[in-house]
């Protein structure tokens, strides 16, 4: 379970429901969620209530992709120095 999700569920006193796609599970505490593995590799995308219980909607965590296209500064660097920028 990632840090953000852990910080959210640790503040909840009482039962809460986690939903991931078509799956859902009810937990009574953060430790129970941690032990179940249901929160591994997931992030909270929304928090709501349903029948008096907190519902946390989860999605898969995805790393943001680096932008690979030439930026204006890269073009200016190449024009000024005649080479591609190097970060090493």
XYZ file of C-alpha atoms in Angstrom:
88
model
C 0.000 0.000 0.000
C 1.418 3.383 -0.940
C 2.032 6.147 1.578
C -0.876 8.360 0.457
C -3.423 5.537 0.760
C -1.986 4.529 4.143
C -2.311 8.112 5.420
C -5.953 8.206 4.346
C -7.077 4.913 5.872
C -5.147 5.438 9.123
C -7.392 8.428 9.845
C -10.627 6.435 9.451
C -12.207 5.119 12.631
C -14.623 2.354 11.778
C -15.218 0.240 8.722
C -14.479 1.437 5.208
C -14.864 -0.048 1.750
C -12.221 -0.107 -0.977
C -13.365 -0.471 -4.581
C -11.103 -1.414 -7.481
C -12.887 -1.970 -10.770
C -15.503 -4.652 -10.163
C -13.906 -5.774 -6.883
C -14.760 -4.355 -3.492
C -13.795 -5.290 0.031
C -14.650 -3.985 3.485
C -11.980 -3.385 6.103
C -12.083 -2.395 9.766
C -8.636 -0.770 9.965
C -5.537 0.181 7.991
C -3.672 -2.932 9.186
C -6.397 -5.175 7.807
C -6.129 -3.495 4.394
C -2.330 -3.781 4.518
C -2.425 -7.505 5.348
C -4.978 -8.235 2.620
C -2.769 -6.855 -0.142
C -5.826 -5.214 -1.739
C -4.125 -1.806 -1.748
C -0.803 -2.880 -3.251
C 0.089 -0.855 -6.334
C -3.038 1.271 -6.076
C -3.875 4.916 -5.371
C -7.042 6.549 -4.093
C -8.914 8.375 -6.851
C -12.023 9.357 -4.897
C -13.570 9.151 -1.454
C -17.323 9.066 -0.839
C -19.882 7.575 1.521
C -22.415 4.827 1.003
C -24.873 3.674 3.666
C -22.870 5.489 6.337
C -19.527 3.914 5.372
C -16.556 5.557 3.715
C -15.893 4.254 0.201
C -12.436 4.702 -1.309
C -12.217 4.156 -5.057
C -8.823 2.850 -6.131
C -6.932 2.791 -9.424
C -3.615 1.271 -10.453
C -0.629 3.465 -9.766
C 1.204 4.378 -12.949
C 4.471 6.244 -13.187
C 4.265 9.339 -15.322
C 6.069 8.974 -18.622
C 8.878 11.336 -19.483
C 8.226 13.658 -22.377
C 10.439 12.535 -25.227
C 9.727 15.232 -27.782
C 12.125 18.095 -28.463
C 11.416 21.051 -26.263
C 12.159 24.620 -27.312
C 15.125 24.786 -24.947
C 16.607 21.655 -26.564
C 16.322 23.217 -30.007
C 17.913 26.452 -28.765
C 20.746 24.486 -27.116
C 21.433 22.527 -30.306
C 21.418 25.737 -32.365
C 23.792 27.499 -29.947
C 26.239 24.651 -29.299
C 25.748 22.401 -32.353
C 25.194 19.274 -30.261
C 22.362 17.551 -28.420
C 22.172 18.366 -24.707
C 23.811 15.810 -22.456
C 22.816 15.191 -18.869
C 25.921 13.215 -17.960
